PDB file of C-alpha atoms in Angstrom:
ATOM      1  CA  MET A 235      80.864 125.136 124.425  1.00  0.00           C
ATOM      2  CA  THR A 236      84.405 125.304 123.733  1.00  0.00           C
ATOM      3  CA  PRO A 237      85.869 124.991 119.606  1.00  0.00           C
ATOM      4  CA  LEU A 238      87.473 121.928 121.122  1.00  0.00           C
ATOM      5  CA  HIS A 239      84.223 120.639 120.976  1.00  0.00           C
ATOM      6  CA  PHE A 240      82.337 122.771 118.566  1.00  0.00           C
ATOM      7  CA  SER A 241      85.084 120.261 116.249  1.00  0.00           C
ATOM      8  CA  TYR A 242      83.560 116.736 116.778  1.00  0.00           C
ATOM      9  CA  HIS A 243      79.875 118.510 117.346  1.00  0.00           C
ATOM     10  CA  SER A 244      80.329 120.093 113.444  1.00  0.00           C
ATOM     11  CA  ALA A 245      82.345 116.718 112.228  1.00  0.00           C
ATOM     12  CA  PHE A 246      79.054 114.511 113.344  1.00  0.00           C
ATOM     13  CA  ILE A 247      76.637 116.747 111.655  1.00  0.00           C
ATOM     14  CA  ILE A 248      78.563 116.786 108.267  1.00  0.00           C
ATOM     15  CA  SER A 249      78.919 112.873 108.300  1.00  0.00           C
ATOM     16  CA  ILE A 250      75.661 112.106 109.044  1.00  0.00           C
ATOM     17  CA  MET A 251      74.457 114.910 106.440  1.00  0.00           C
ATOM     18  CA  GLY A 252      76.551 113.100 104.102  1.00  0.00           C
ATOM     19  CA  LEU A 253      75.893 109.562 105.272  1.00  0.00           C
ATOM     20  CA  SER A 254      71.879 111.115 104.211  1.00  0.00           C
ATOM     21  CA  LEU A 255      72.724 112.483 100.943  1.00  0.00           C
ATOM     22  CA  HIS A 256      75.063 109.893  98.742  1.00  0.00           C
ATOM     23  CA  ARG A 257      74.387 110.150  95.234  1.00  0.00           C
ATOM     24  CA  THR A 258      76.418 106.767  93.732  1.00  0.00           C
ATOM     25  CA  HIS A 259      77.894 104.089  95.210  1.00  0.00           C
ATOM     26  CA  LEU A 260      77.656 102.747  98.607  1.00  0.00           C
ATOM     27  CA  ILE A 261      81.228 102.637  99.765  1.00  0.00           C
ATOM     28  CA  SER A 262      80.533 106.510  99.769  1.00  0.00           C
ATOM     29  CA  THR A 263      78.064 106.062 102.302  1.00  0.00           C
ATOM     30  CA  LEU A 264      79.941 103.220 104.757  1.00  0.00           C
ATOM     31  CA  LEU A 265      82.374 106.156 104.526  1.00  0.00           C
ATOM     32  CA  CYS A 266      80.443 108.872 106.061  1.00  0.00           C
ATOM     33  CA  LEU A 267      79.667 105.788 108.758  1.00  0.00           C
ATOM     34  CA  GLU A 268      83.227 105.845 109.743  1.00  0.00           C
ATOM     35  CA  SER A 269      83.529 109.234 110.080  1.00  0.00           C
ATOM     36  CA  MET A 270      80.895 109.281 112.369  1.00  0.00           C
ATOM     37  CA  MET A 271      82.140 106.840 114.249  1.00  0.00           C
ATOM     38  CA  LEU A 272      85.760 108.599 114.600  1.00  0.00           C
ATOM     39  CA  SER A 273      84.157 111.681 115.897  1.00  0.00           C
ATOM     40  CA  LEU A 274      82.563 110.003 117.948  1.00  0.00           C
ATOM     41  CA  PHE A 275      85.620 108.388 119.242  1.00  0.00           C
ATOM     42  CA  ILE A 276      87.120 111.669 119.468  1.00  0.00           C
ATOM     43  CA  ALA A 277      83.446 112.887 121.707  1.00  0.00           C
ATOM     44  CA  LEU A 278      84.119 109.778 124.225  1.00  0.00           C
ATOM     45  CA  THR A 279      87.917 110.331 124.630  1.00  0.00           C
ATOM     46  CA  MET A 280      86.924 113.684 124.897  1.00  0.00           C
ATOM     47  CA  TRP A 281      84.994 113.271 127.872  1.00  0.00           C
ATOM     48  CA  PRO A 282      87.081 111.178 130.321  1.00  0.00           C
ATOM     49  CA  THR A 283      89.569 113.714 129.903  1.00  0.00           C
ATOM     50  CA  GLN A 284      87.885 116.836 130.757  1.00  0.00           C
ATOM     51  CA  LEU A 285      85.912 115.348 134.360  1.00  0.00           C
ATOM     52  CA  GLN A 286      89.277 113.636 134.902  1.00  0.00           C
ATOM     53  CA  ILE A 287      87.395 110.575 135.483  1.00  0.00           C
ATOM     54  CA  PRO A 288      90.060 107.176 134.509  1.00  0.00           C
ATOM     55  CA  SER A 289      87.072 104.753 134.141  1.00  0.00           C
ATOM     56  CA  LEU A 290      85.140 106.243 131.400  1.00  0.00           C
ATOM     57  CA  MET A 291      88.267 105.554 128.979  1.00  0.00           C
ATOM     58  CA  LEU A 292      86.553 102.546 128.716  1.00  0.00           C
ATOM     59  CA  THR A 293      83.944 103.680 126.248  1.00  0.00           C
ATOM     60  CA  PRO A 294      86.576 104.618 123.365  1.00  0.00           C
ATOM     61  CA  MET A 295      88.174 101.600 123.518  1.00  0.00           C
ATOM     62  CA  LEU A 296      84.661 100.056 122.962  1.00  0.00           C
ATOM     63  CA  MET A 297      82.936 101.578 120.797  1.00  0.00           C
ATOM     64  CA  LEU A 298      86.188 101.167 118.634  1.00  0.00           C
ATOM     65  CA  SER A 299      85.871  97.425 118.875  1.00  0.00           C
ATOM     66  CA  PHE A 300      82.086  97.474 117.832  1.00  0.00           C
ATOM     67  CA  SER A 301      82.830  99.725 115.330  1.00  0.00           C
ATOM     68  CA  ALA A 302      85.054  97.549 113.722  1.00  0.00           C
ATOM     69  CA  CYS A 303      82.601  94.594 113.348  1.00  0.00           C
ATOM     70  CA  GLU A 304      80.479  97.394 112.165  1.00  0.00           C
ATOM     71  CA  ALA A 305      82.592  98.167 109.553  1.00  0.00           C
ATOM     72  CA  GLY A 306      83.222  94.633 108.861  1.00  0.00           C
ATOM     73  CA  MET A 307      79.945  93.572 108.455  1.00  0.00           C
ATOM     74  CA  GLY A 308      79.084  96.839 106.375  1.00  0.00           C
ATOM     75  CA  LEU A 309      82.109  95.649 103.552  1.00  0.00           C
ATOM     76  CA  SER A 310      80.548  92.412 104.202  1.00  0.00           C
ATOM     77  CA  LEU A 311      77.257  93.615 102.286  1.00  0.00           C
ATOM     78  CA  LEU A 312      79.648  95.646 100.040  1.00  0.00           C
ATOM     79  CA  VAL A 313      80.887  92.060  98.656  1.00  0.00           C
ATOM     80  CA  ALA A 314      77.865  91.161  98.155  1.00  0.00           C
ATOM     81  CA  SER A 315      76.122  93.388  96.372  1.00  0.00           C
ATOM     82  CA  SER A 316      78.846  93.944  93.939  1.00  0.00           C
ATOM     83  CA  ARG A 317      78.624  89.987  93.984  1.00  0.00           C
ATOM     84  CA  THR A 318      74.815  89.975  93.095  1.00  0.00           C
ATOM     85  CA  HIS A 319      74.358  92.955  90.690  1.00  0.00           C
ATOM     86  CA  GLY A 320      78.021  93.361  89.557  1.00  0.00           C
ATOM     87  CA  SER A 321      78.892  96.965  91.021  1.00  0.00           C
ATOM     88  CA  ASP A 322      78.298  99.027  94.254  1.00  0.00           C
ATOM     89  CA  GLN A 323      76.147 102.057  92.517  1.00  0.00           C
ATOM     90  CA  LEU A 324      72.790 102.894  94.313  1.00  0.00           C
ATOM     91  CA  GLN A 325      71.374 102.723  91.656  1.00  0.00           C
ATOM     92  CA  ASN A 326      71.167  98.837  91.187  1.00  0.00           C
ATOM     93  CA  LEU A 327      69.540  98.482  95.169  1.00  0.00           C
ATOM     94  CA  ASN A 328      65.766  98.818  93.173  1.00  0.00           C
ATOM     95  CA  LEU A 329      64.178  95.328  94.327  1.00  0.00           C
ATOM     96  CA  LEU A 330      61.324  97.804  96.131  1.00  0.00           C
ATOM     97  CA  GLN A 331      60.969 100.308  94.006  1.00  0.00           C
ATOM     98  CA  CYS A 332      57.370 100.311  91.925  1.00  0.00           C
TER      99      CYS A 332
ATOM    100  CA  MET B 102     100.409 127.607 122.626  1.00  0.00           C
ATOM    101  CA  MET B 103      96.495 126.814 123.066  1.00  0.00           C
ATOM    102  CA  TYR B 104      95.156 128.066 119.763  1.00  0.00           C
ATOM    103  CA  PHE B 105      98.044 124.998 117.733  1.00  0.00           C
ATOM    104  CA  ALA B 106      94.582 122.336 118.798  1.00  0.00           C
ATOM    105  CA  PHE B 107      92.545 124.451 117.508  1.00  0.00           C
ATOM    106  CA  LEU B 108      93.813 124.154 114.464  1.00  0.00           C
ATOM    107  CA  PHE B 109      94.435 120.689 114.541  1.00  0.00           C
ATOM    108  CA  GLY B 110      90.005 120.762 115.434  1.00  0.00           C
ATOM    109  CA  PHE B 111      89.315 122.744 112.164  1.00  0.00           C
ATOM    110  CA  CYS B 112      91.592 120.749 109.706  1.00  0.00           C
ATOM    111  CA  PHE B 113      89.655 117.619 110.993  1.00  0.00           C
ATOM    112  CA  VAL B 114      86.406 119.032 110.168  1.00  0.00           C
ATOM    113  CA  PHE B 115      87.915 120.457 107.259  1.00  0.00           C
ATOM    114  CA  TRP B 116      88.421 116.947 105.817  1.00  0.00           C
ATOM    115  CA  MET B 117      85.375 115.516 107.410  1.00  0.00           C
ATOM    116  CA  VAL B 118      83.432 117.848 104.722  1.00  0.00           C
ATOM    117  CA  GLY B 119      85.747 116.212 102.083  1.00  0.00           C
ATOM    118  CA  VAL B 120      84.439 112.746 103.291  1.00  0.00           C
ATOM    119  CA  SER B 121      81.001 113.384 102.893  1.00  0.00           C
ATOM    120  CA  CYS B 122      81.156 115.615  99.699  1.00  0.00           C
ATOM    121  CA  ASN B 123      83.881 113.203  98.311  1.00  0.00           C
ATOM    122  CA  PRO B 124      83.709 113.040  93.954  1.00  0.00           C
ATOM    123  CA  SER B 125      85.150 109.659  93.972  1.00  0.00           C
ATOM    124  CA  PRO B 126      85.492 106.770  96.830  1.00  0.00           C
ATOM    125  CA  TYR B 127      89.064 107.461  96.006  1.00  0.00           C
ATOM    126  CA  TYR B 128      89.385 110.881  97.236  1.00  0.00           C
ATOM    127  CA  GLY B 129      86.749 109.844 100.321  1.00  0.00           C
ATOM    128  CA  VAL B 130      89.428 107.094 101.506  1.00  0.00           C
ATOM    129  CA  LEU B 131      91.655 109.655 101.484  1.00  0.00           C
ATOM    130  CA  SER B 132      89.979 112.262 103.442  1.00  0.00           C
ATOM    131  CA  LEU B 133      89.392 110.299 105.865  1.00  0.00           C
ATOM    132  CA  VAL B 134      93.179 109.244 106.767  1.00  0.00           C
ATOM    133  CA  ILE B 135      94.139 112.807 106.501  1.00  0.00           C
ATOM    134  CA  GLY B 136      90.878 113.446 108.908  1.00  0.00           C
ATOM    135  CA  ALA B 137      91.858 110.697 111.034  1.00  0.00           C
ATOM    136  CA  ALA B 138      95.315 111.742 111.069  1.00  0.00           C
ATOM    137  CA  PHE B 139      94.372 114.938 112.667  1.00  0.00           C
ATOM    138  CA  GLY B 140      91.632 113.752 115.118  1.00  0.00           C
ATOM    139  CA  CYS B 141      94.952 112.039 116.538  1.00  0.00           C
ATOM    140  CA  GLY B 142      96.436 115.363 117.008  1.00  0.00           C
ATOM    141  CA  LEU B 143      93.488 116.931 118.512  1.00  0.00           C
ATOM    142  CA  LEU B 144      94.059 113.846 121.093  1.00  0.00           C
ATOM    143  CA  VAL B 145      97.507 113.736 121.547  1.00  0.00           C
ATOM    144  CA  SER B 146      97.243 118.066 122.590  1.00  0.00           C
ATOM    145  CA  MET B 147      95.111 117.492 125.194  1.00  0.00           C
ATOM    146  CA  GLY B 148      97.526 114.716 126.877  1.00  0.00           C
ATOM    147  CA  GLY B 149      95.832 111.650 124.921  1.00  0.00           C
ATOM    148  CA  SER B 150      98.770 109.664 124.136  1.00  0.00           C
ATOM    149  CA  PHE B 151      97.575 106.158 123.973  1.00  0.00           C
ATOM    150  CA  VAL B 152      94.227 106.791 122.844  1.00  0.00           C
ATOM    151  CA  SER B 153      95.567 108.228 119.671  1.00  0.00           C
ATOM    152  CA  VAL B 154      97.998 105.760 119.206  1.00  0.00           C
ATOM    153  CA  VAL B 155      95.436 103.152 119.513  1.00  0.00           C
ATOM    154  CA  LEU B 156      93.607 105.214 116.797  1.00  0.00           C
ATOM    155  CA  PHE B 157      95.893 105.331 114.586  1.00  0.00           C
ATOM    156  CA  LEU B 158      96.516 101.339 115.012  1.00  0.00           C
ATOM    157  CA  ILE B 159      93.196 100.308 114.668  1.00  0.00           C
ATOM    158  CA  TYR B 160      91.323 102.590 112.527  1.00  0.00           C
ATOM    159  CA  LEU B 161      93.849 103.592 110.389  1.00  0.00           C
ATOM    160  CA  GLY B 162      96.009 100.856 110.126  1.00  0.00           C
ATOM    161  CA  GLY B 163      93.187  98.228 110.703  1.00  0.00           C
ATOM    162  CA  MET B 164      89.616  99.943 109.259  1.00  0.00           C
ATOM    163  CA  LEU B 165      90.615 102.228 106.963  1.00  0.00           C
ATOM    164  CA  VAL B 166      93.263  99.829 104.870  1.00  0.00           C
ATOM    165  CA  ILE B 167      90.405  97.435 104.218  1.00  0.00           C
ATOM    166  CA  PHE B 168      88.488  99.908 103.721  1.00  0.00           C
ATOM    167  CA  ALA B 169      91.526 101.683 100.252  1.00  0.00           C
ATOM    168  CA  TYR B 170      91.301  97.791  99.817  1.00  0.00           C
ATOM    169  CA  SER B 171      86.883  97.551  99.048  1.00  0.00           C
ATOM    170  CA  SER B 172      87.906 100.637  96.521  1.00  0.00           C
ATOM    171  CA  ALA B 173      88.494  98.469  94.047  1.00  0.00           C
ATOM    172  CA  LEU B 174      84.920  97.301  94.196  1.00  0.00           C
ATOM    173  CA  VAL B 175      84.020 100.343  92.509  1.00  0.00           C
ATOM    174  CA  GLU B 176      84.842  99.923  89.357  1.00  0.00           C
ATOM    175  CA  GLU B 177      85.007 103.095  87.432  1.00  0.00           C
ATOM    176  CA  PRO B 178      87.198 103.933  83.990  1.00  0.00           C
ATOM    177  CA  TYR B 179      86.753 107.686  84.741  1.00  0.00           C
ATOM    178  CA  PRO B 180      86.932 108.049  88.390  1.00  0.00           C
ATOM    179  CA  ALA B 181      85.786 111.868  89.057  1.00  0.00           C
ATOM    180  CA  ALA B 182      88.279 114.488  90.409  1.00  0.00           C
ATOM    181  CA  TRP B 183      87.233 117.912  92.663  1.00  0.00           C
ATOM    182  CA  GLY B 184      86.145 120.624  91.375  1.00  0.00           C
ATOM    183  CA  ASN B 185      84.434 120.730  87.504  1.00  0.00           C
ATOM    184  CA  ARG B 186      81.376 118.977  88.572  1.00  0.00           C
ATOM    185  CA  GLY B 187      78.342 119.243  89.782  1.00  0.00           C
ATOM    186  CA  GLY B 188      78.784 118.282  93.725  1.00  0.00           C
ATOM    187  CA  MET B 189      80.424 121.741  94.166  1.00  0.00           C
ATOM    188  CA  ILE B 190      77.607 122.476  95.716  1.00  0.00           C
ATOM    189  CA  TYR B 191      77.402 119.814  98.292  1.00  0.00           C
ATOM    190  CA  VAL B 192      80.911 121.295  99.450  1.00  0.00           C
ATOM    191  CA  VAL B 193      79.860 124.985  99.678  1.00  0.00           C
ATOM    192  CA  SER B 194      76.514 123.848 101.664  1.00  0.00           C
ATOM    193  CA  TYR B 195      78.811 121.587 104.204  1.00  0.00           C
ATOM    194  CA  VAL B 196      80.584 124.711 104.640  1.00  0.00           C
ATOM    195  CA  LEU B 197      77.516 126.616 105.346  1.00  0.00           C
ATOM    196  CA  VAL B 198      76.244 124.591 107.354  1.00  0.00           C
ATOM    197  CA  ILE B 199      79.340 124.342 109.624  1.00  0.00           C
ATOM    198  CA  VAL B 200      79.578 128.460 109.219  1.00  0.00           C
ATOM    199  CA  GLY B 201      76.399 128.410 110.420  1.00  0.00           C
ATOM    200  CA  TYR B 202      76.582 126.021 114.163  1.00  0.00           C
ATOM    201  CA  GLY B 203      80.019 128.186 114.789  1.00  0.00           C
ATOM    202  CA  ALA B 204      77.391 131.023 114.578  1.00  0.00           C
ATOM    203  CA  MET B 205      74.671 129.518 115.975  1.00  0.00           C
ATOM    204  CA  CYS B 206      77.168 128.811 119.009  1.00  0.00           C
ATOM    205  CA  TYR B 207      78.278 131.707 119.463  1.00  0.00           C
ATOM    206  CA  TRP B 208      76.279 133.597 119.650  1.00  0.00           C
ATOM    207  CA  LEU B 209      73.191 131.674 121.799  1.00  0.00           C
ATOM    208  CA  TRP B 210      75.719 129.496 123.529  1.00  0.00           C
ATOM    209  CA  SER B 211      78.463 131.454 123.881  1.00  0.00           C
ATOM    210  CA  MET B 212      81.070 129.786 122.262  1.00  0.00           C
ATOM    211  CA  GLU B 213      84.274 131.224 123.256  1.00  0.00           C
ATOM    212  CA  GLY B 214      87.079 130.496 124.880  1.00  0.00           C
ATOM    213  CA  TYR B 215      89.409 127.788 125.387  1.00  0.00           C
ATOM    214  CA  GLY B 216      88.654 125.702 128.067  1.00  0.00           C
ATOM    215  CA  SER B 217      90.109 122.688 127.685  1.00  0.00           C
ATOM    216  CA  VAL B 218      91.589 120.278 130.588  1.00  0.00           C
ATOM    217  CA  THR B 219      94.265 117.756 129.358  1.00  0.00           C
ATOM    218  CA  ILE B 220      95.522 115.159 130.982  1.00  0.00           C
ATOM    219  CA  ASP B 221      97.527 116.009 133.976  1.00  0.00           C
ATOM    220  CA  ALA B 222      95.427 118.588 135.248  1.00  0.00           C
ATOM    221  CA  GLY B 223      94.975 116.318 138.828  1.00  0.00           C
ATOM    222  CA  GLY B 224      98.868 116.321 138.940  1.00  0.00           C
ATOM    223  CA  LEU B 225     101.822 114.700 137.979  1.00  0.00           C
ATOM    224  CA  PHE B 226     101.632 110.666 138.080  1.00  0.00           C
ATOM    225  CA  VAL B 227     103.811 108.094 137.719  1.00  0.00           C
ATOM    226  CA  VAL B 228     101.039 106.585 135.155  1.00  0.00           C
ATOM    227  CA  ARG B 229      98.623 108.903 132.821  1.00  0.00           C
ATOM    228  CA  LEU B 230      94.584 109.199 132.960  1.00  0.00           C
ATOM    229  CA  ASP B 231      93.752 107.159 129.539  1.00  0.00           C
ATOM    230  CA  PHE B 232      96.394 104.649 130.491  1.00  0.00           C
ATOM    231  CA  SER B 233      94.806 103.324 134.130  1.00  0.00           C
ATOM    232  CA  GLY B 234      91.720 104.598 132.605  1.00  0.00           C
ATOM    233  CA  VAL B 235      92.339 101.603 130.003  1.00  0.00           C
ATOM    234  CA  ALA B 236      93.901  99.175 132.350  1.00  0.00           C
ATOM    235  CA  TRP B 237      90.515  98.649 134.264  1.00  0.00           C
ATOM    236  CA  PHE B 238      89.681  97.292 131.162  1.00  0.00           C
ATOM    237  CA  TYR B 239      91.448  93.565 133.047  1.00  0.00           C
ATOM    238  CA  TYR B 240      90.074  94.151 136.839  1.00  0.00           C
ATOM    239  CA  PHE B 241      86.399  95.961 137.123  1.00  0.00           C
ATOM    240  CA  GLY B 242      85.693  95.608 132.824  1.00  0.00           C
ATOM    241  CA  SER B 243      87.054  91.540 133.091  1.00  0.00           C
ATOM    242  CA  TRP B 244      83.620  90.149 131.997  1.00  0.00           C
ATOM    243  CA  LEU B 245      82.679  93.064 129.336  1.00  0.00           C
ATOM    244  CA  PHE B 246      85.977  92.608 127.918  1.00  0.00           C
ATOM    245  CA  LEU B 247      85.396  88.449 127.460  1.00  0.00           C
ATOM    246  CA  ILE B 248      81.816  89.520 126.096  1.00  0.00           C
ATOM    247  CA  ALA B 249      83.246  92.317 123.530  1.00  0.00           C
ATOM    248  CA  GLY B 250      85.838  89.417 122.114  1.00  0.00           C
ATOM    249  CA  TRP B 251      83.079  87.549 122.466  1.00  0.00           C
ATOM    250  CA  GLY B 252      80.738  90.268 119.658  1.00  0.00           C
ATOM    251  CA  LEU B 253      84.423  90.098 118.058  1.00  0.00           C
ATOM    252  CA  LEU B 254      84.270  86.452 117.450  1.00  0.00           C
ATOM    253  CA  LEU B 255      80.816  85.912 116.484  1.00  0.00           C
ATOM    254  CA  THR B 256      81.155  89.093 114.077  1.00  0.00           C
ATOM    255  CA  LEU B 257      83.834  87.325 112.173  1.00  0.00           C
ATOM    256  CA  PHE B 258      81.458  84.490 111.590  1.00  0.00           C
ATOM    257  CA  VAL B 259      78.810  86.329 109.968  1.00  0.00           C
ATOM    258  CA  VAL B 260      81.013  88.697 107.904  1.00  0.00           C
ATOM    259  CA  MET B 261      81.918  84.477 106.528  1.00  0.00           C
ATOM    260  CA  GLU B 262      78.321  83.770 106.079  1.00  0.00           C
ATOM    261  CA  LEU B 263      77.173  86.897 104.389  1.00  0.00           C
ATOM    262  CA  VAL B 264      80.010  86.832 101.598  1.00  0.00           C
ATOM    263  CA  ARG B 265      79.879  82.952 101.088  1.00  0.00           C
ATOM    264  CA  GLY B 266      77.269  83.211  97.986  1.00  0.00           C
ATOM    265  CA  LEU B 267      76.409  80.934  95.863  1.00  0.00           C
ATOM    266  CA  SER B 268      73.284  78.999  96.699  1.00  0.00           C
ATOM    267  CA  CYS B 269      73.207  79.612 100.653  1.00  0.00           C
ATOM    268  CA  GLY B 270      74.138  82.481 101.467  1.00  0.00           C
ATOM    269  CA  VAL B 271      72.120  85.405 102.687  1.00  0.00           C
ATOM    270  CA  LEU B 272      72.545  87.718  98.850  1.00  0.00           C
ATOM    271  CA  ARG B 273      72.492  85.155  95.749  1.00  0.00           C
ATOM    272  CA  PRO B 274      72.462  86.017  92.241  1.00  0.00           C
ATOM    273  CA  ILE B 275      68.897  86.183  91.104  1.00  0.00           C
TER     274      ILE B 275
END
């Protein structure tokens, strides 16, 4: 592994840890999701660059467009939960709590 | 010069740590913007100017601007700042995770050297690798292009249905 690969590997690990250990706000979770998508984009771009295969450059473009879909979906869920619960605090999302 | 790109990688990881342990979403969005800028620098240092520009336009200029506006939904009268809070343990633990992972890579899998091939490694062409690669979308990948566009249009309608609210939306007031 080279230091360039280590950078996006560790960024992905830190982002997925931040996604699972978020504390108060839903939007912090969505931000960690976006940083995961960023590290995946960098990984998918380094792959055709190192192997010198031009046609694999389609994958980061496709991934970026679908991550835009996912970000829009997450933000609309944030807006909807902010409309029903008043804020995006995670302690308010307790319908399944016994 | 070879280690200059490693600096971009280091700053990228540093700001991703800032995103993961943000005290308040305002600082999280800012950290993500600066981290994405350093990620673009990482891609440019390998020669991928086109994918870096696409990342800047679509990711920073499209998605993160929307995130910055949506952070206005976070209604905190006194947002927390860096330092002087109970979340500092997260910062320390994330840094320890990176250091531990780096030590594991160095001693178990021999992470050393630079070993990066840039985009011009096949020789000097008129069109570089990232430009010519994305142009495949319009030739062999035309059906993929159409399906991805169809998916994006579908996402627009799904989002409109999700935020409709009132009595006929997905999430409604109790």
